[in-house]
Short mmCIF file of C-alpha atoms in Angstrom, two decimals:
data_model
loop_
_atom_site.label_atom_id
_atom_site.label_comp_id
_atom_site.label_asym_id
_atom_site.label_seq_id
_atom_site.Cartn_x
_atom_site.Cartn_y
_atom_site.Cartn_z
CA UNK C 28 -2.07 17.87 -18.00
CA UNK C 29 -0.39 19.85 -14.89
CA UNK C 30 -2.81 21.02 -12.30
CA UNK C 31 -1.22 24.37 -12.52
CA UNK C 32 0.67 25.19 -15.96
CA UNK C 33 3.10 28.25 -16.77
CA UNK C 34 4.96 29.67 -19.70
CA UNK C 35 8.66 28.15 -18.42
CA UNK C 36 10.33 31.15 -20.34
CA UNK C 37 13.02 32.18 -19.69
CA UNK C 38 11.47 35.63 -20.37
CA UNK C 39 14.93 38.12 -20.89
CA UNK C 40 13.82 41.92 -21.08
CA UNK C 41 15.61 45.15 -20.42
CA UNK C 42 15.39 47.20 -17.13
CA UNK C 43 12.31 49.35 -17.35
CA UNK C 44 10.38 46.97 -19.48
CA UNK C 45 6.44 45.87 -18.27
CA UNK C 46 6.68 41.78 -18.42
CA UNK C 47 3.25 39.50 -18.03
CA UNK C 48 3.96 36.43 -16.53
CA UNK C 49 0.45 33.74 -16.99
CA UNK C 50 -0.93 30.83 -15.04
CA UNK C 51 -3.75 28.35 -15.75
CA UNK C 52 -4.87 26.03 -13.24
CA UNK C 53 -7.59 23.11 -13.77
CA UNK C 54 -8.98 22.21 -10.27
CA UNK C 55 -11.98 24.44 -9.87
CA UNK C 56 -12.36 23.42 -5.97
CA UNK C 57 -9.00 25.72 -6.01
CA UNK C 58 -9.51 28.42 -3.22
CA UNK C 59 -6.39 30.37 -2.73
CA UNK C 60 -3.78 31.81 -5.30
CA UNK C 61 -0.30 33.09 -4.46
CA UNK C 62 2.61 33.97 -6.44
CA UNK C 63 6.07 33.05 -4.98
CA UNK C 64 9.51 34.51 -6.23
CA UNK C 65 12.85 32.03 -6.08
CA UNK C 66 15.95 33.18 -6.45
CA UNK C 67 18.60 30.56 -7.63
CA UNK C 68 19.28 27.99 -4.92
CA UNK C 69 17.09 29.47 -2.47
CA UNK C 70 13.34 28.33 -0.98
CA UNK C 71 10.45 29.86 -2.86
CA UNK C 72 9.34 33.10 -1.14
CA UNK C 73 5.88 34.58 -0.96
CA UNK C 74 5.74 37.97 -3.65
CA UNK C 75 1.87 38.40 -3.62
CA UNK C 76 -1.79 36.66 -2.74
CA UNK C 77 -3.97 37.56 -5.57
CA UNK C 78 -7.42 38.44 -4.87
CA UNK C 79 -10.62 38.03 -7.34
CA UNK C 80 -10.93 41.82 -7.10
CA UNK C 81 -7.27 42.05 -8.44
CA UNK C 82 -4.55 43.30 -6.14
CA UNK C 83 -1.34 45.62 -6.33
CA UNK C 84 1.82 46.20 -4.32
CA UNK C 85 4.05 48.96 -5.78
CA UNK C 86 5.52 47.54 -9.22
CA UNK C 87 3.34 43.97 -8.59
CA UNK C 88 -0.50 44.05 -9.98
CA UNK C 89 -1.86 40.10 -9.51
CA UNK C 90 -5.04 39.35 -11.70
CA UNK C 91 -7.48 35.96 -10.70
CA UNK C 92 -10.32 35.25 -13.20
CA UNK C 93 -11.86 32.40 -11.84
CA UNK C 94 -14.37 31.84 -14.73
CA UNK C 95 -11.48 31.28 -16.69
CA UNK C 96 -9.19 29.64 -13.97
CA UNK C 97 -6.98 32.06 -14.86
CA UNK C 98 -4.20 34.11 -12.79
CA UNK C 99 -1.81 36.84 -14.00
CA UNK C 100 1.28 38.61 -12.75
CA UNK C 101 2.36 42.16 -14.70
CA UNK C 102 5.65 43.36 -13.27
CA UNK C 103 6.05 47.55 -13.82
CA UNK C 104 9.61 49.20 -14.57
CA UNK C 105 11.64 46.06 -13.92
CA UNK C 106 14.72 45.75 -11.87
CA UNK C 107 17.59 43.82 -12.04
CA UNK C 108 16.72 42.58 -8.81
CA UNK C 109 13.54 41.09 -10.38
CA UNK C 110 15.76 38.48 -11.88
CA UNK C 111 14.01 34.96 -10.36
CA UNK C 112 11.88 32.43 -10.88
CA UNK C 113 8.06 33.32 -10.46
CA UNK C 114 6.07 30.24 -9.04
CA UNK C 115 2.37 30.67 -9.47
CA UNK C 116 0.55 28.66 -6.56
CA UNK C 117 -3.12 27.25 -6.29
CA UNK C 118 -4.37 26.08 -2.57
CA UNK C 119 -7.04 23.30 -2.68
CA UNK C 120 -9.00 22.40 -0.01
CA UNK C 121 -10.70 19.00 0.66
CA UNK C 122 -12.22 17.59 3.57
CA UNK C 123 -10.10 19.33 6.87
CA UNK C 124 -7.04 19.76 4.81
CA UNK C 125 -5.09 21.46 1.59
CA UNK C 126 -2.62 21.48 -0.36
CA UNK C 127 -0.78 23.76 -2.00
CA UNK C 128 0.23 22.87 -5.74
CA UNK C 129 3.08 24.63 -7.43
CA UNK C 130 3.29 25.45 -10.89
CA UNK C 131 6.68 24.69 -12.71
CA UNK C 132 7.93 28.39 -12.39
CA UNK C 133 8.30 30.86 -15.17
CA UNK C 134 12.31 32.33 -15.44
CA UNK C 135 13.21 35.83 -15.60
CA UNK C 136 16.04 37.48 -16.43
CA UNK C 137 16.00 41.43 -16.07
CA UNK C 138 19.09 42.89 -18.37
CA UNK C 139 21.08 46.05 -17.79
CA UNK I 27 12.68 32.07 16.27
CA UNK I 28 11.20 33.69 13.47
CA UNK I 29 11.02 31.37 10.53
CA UNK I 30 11.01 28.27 9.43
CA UNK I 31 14.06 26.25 10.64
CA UNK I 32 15.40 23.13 8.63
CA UNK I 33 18.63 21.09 9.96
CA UNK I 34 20.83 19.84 8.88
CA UNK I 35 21.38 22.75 5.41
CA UNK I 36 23.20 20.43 3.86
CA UNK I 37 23.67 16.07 4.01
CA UNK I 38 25.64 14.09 1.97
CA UNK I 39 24.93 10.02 2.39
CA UNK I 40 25.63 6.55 1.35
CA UNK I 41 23.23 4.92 -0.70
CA UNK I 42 20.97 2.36 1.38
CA UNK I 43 21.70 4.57 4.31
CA UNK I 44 18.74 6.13 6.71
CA UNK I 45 18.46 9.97 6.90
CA UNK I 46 16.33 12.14 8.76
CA UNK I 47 15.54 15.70 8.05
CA UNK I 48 13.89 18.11 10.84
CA UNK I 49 11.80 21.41 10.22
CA UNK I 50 11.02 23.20 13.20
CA UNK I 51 7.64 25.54 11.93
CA UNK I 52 6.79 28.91 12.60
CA UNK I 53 5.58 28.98 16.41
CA UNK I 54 1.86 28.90 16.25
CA UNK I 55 1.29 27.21 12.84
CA UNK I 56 -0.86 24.63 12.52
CA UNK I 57 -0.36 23.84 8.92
CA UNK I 58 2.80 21.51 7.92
CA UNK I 59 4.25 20.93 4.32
CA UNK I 60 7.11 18.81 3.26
CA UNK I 61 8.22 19.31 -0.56
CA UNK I 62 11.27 18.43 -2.61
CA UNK I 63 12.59 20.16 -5.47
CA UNK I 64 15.29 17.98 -7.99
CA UNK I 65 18.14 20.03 -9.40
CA UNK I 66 15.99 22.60 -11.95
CA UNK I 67 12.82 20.77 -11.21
CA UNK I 68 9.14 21.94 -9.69
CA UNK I 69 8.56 21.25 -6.10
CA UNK I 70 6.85 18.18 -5.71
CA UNK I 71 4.16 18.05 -2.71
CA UNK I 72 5.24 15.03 -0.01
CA UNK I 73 3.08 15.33 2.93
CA UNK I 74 1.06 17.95 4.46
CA UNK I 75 -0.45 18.11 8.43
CA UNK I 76 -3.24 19.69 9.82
CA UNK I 77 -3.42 20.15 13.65
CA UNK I 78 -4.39 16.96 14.96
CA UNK I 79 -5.91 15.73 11.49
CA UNK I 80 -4.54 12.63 9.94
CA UNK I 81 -1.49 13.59 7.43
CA UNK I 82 -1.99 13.71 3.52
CA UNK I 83 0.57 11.12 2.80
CA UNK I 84 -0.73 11.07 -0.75
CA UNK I 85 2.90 12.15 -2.28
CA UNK I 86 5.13 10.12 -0.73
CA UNK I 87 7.10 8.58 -3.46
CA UNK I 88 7.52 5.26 -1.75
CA UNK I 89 7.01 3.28 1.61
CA UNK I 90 10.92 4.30 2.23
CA UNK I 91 9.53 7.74 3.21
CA UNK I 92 7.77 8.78 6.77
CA UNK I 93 7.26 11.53 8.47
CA UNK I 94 6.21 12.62 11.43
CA UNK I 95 4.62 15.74 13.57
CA UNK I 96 5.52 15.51 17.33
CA UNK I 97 3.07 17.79 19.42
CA UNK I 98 2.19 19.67 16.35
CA UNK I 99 5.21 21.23 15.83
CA UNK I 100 8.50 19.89 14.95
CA UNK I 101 8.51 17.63 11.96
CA UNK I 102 10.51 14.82 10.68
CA UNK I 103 11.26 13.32 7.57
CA UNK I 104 12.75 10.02 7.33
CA UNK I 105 14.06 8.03 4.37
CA UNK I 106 15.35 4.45 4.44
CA UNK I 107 17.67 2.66 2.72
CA UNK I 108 18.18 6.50 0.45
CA UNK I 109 18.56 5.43 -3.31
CA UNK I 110 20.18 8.32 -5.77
CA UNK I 111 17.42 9.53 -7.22
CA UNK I 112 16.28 10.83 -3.51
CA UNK I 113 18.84 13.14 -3.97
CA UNK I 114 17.02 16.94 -4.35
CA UNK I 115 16.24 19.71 -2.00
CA UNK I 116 14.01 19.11 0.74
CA UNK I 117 12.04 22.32 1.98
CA UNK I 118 9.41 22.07 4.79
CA UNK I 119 6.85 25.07 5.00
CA UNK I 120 4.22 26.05 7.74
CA UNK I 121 1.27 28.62 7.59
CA UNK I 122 -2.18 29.41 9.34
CA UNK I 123 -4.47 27.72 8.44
CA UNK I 124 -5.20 25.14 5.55
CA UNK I 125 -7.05 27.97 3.62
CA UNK I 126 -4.76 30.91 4.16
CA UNK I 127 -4.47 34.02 2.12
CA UNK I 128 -1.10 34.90 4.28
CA UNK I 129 0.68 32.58 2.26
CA UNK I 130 2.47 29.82 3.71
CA UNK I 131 7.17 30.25 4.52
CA UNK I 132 9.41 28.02 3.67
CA UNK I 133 13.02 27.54 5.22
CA UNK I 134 15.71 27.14 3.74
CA UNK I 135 15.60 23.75 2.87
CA UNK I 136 18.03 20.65 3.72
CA UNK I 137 20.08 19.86 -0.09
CA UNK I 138 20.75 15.92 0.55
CA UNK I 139 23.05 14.35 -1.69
CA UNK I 140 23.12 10.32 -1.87
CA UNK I 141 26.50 9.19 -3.50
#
């Protein structure tokens, strides 16, 4: 089993349409959660940290239930520009160091 | 400069041939990651450094692969005698701290192609 898991998709929805995109991870010692956007042929980019109170940024809500090792992203009114790859991230930290595991990316594709 | 710097963008080599790949971090980052990423693949964790800490070398495919933080801050990645199936994207990232909620950037990655 993958340390961090996603749906692969590809997920293809119409402009204006609410998508869910869902992560599991399986390391509890996990500490911090990001989710990174890559667009094809380019290096992963950060979108959002998600916090355990939940977090927003305009169109972007990030959800982290750590009971359930759990972590959401719901993207609002999507864009065609929202077309990418959505990498959900776990950082674990042992001893004096981390490392950041990547799950395998969930594909979008926003449609006119 | 501003971000994360990776030469060269782009290196196409011999089989059995040596390469090295640079990434110069974001000034004042202590926190070093080498990844690769295979044509529509996950990135795969390489090596990660910590300030003066000892690396975590614990992805490293193979003893053909080294790297190396000079001064804790430029970083190079070295791979002997390059076989095909090293050929992927190589993207180096920096951040903070090793528990960061900033997030760590990534350049833009050095696409090496062994033929």
């Amino acid at each position: 089993r993958k340390e961090v898991e996603q749906d692969p998709g590809p997920f293809n929805v119409p402009e204006g349409a609410t998508v869910a995109f869902n992560c599991t991870y399986s390391n509890s010692a996990s500490q911090s959660f990001f989710w990174y956007r890559q667009d094809c042929r380019k290096e992963p980019k950060l979108l959002m940290s998600v916090y355990s109170s939940g977090n927003e940024d305009g169109r972007f809500t990030a959800q982290l239930n750590r009971a359930s090792q759990y972590i959401s992203l719901l993207i609002r009114d999507s864009k065609l520009s929202d077309s990418a790859t959505y990498l959900c991230v776990v950082n674990r930290v042992y001893n004096q160091g981390g490392k950041l595991i990547f799950g395998q990316g969930t594909e979008l594709s926003v449609k006119p | 400069g501003a971000g994360v710097s990776q030469s060269p963008s782009n290196k196409v080599t011999e089989k059995g041939k040596d390469v090295e790949l640079r990434c110069d971090p974001i000034s004042g980052h202590t926190a070093l990651y080498w990844y690769r990423q295979s044509l529509g693949q996950g990135l795969e964790f390489l090596i990660y450094f910590q300030g003066n800490s000892a690396p975590d070398k614990s992805g490293l495919p193979s003893d053909r692969f080294s790297a190396e933080r000079t001064g804790g801050s430029v970083s190079t990645l070295t791979i002997q005698r390059t076989q095909q199936e090293d050929s992927a994207v190589y993207l180096c990232g920096s951040g903070t701290a090793p528990l960061s909620n900033y997030g760590y950037t990534f350049g833009s990655g050095t696409r090496l192609t062994v033929v």
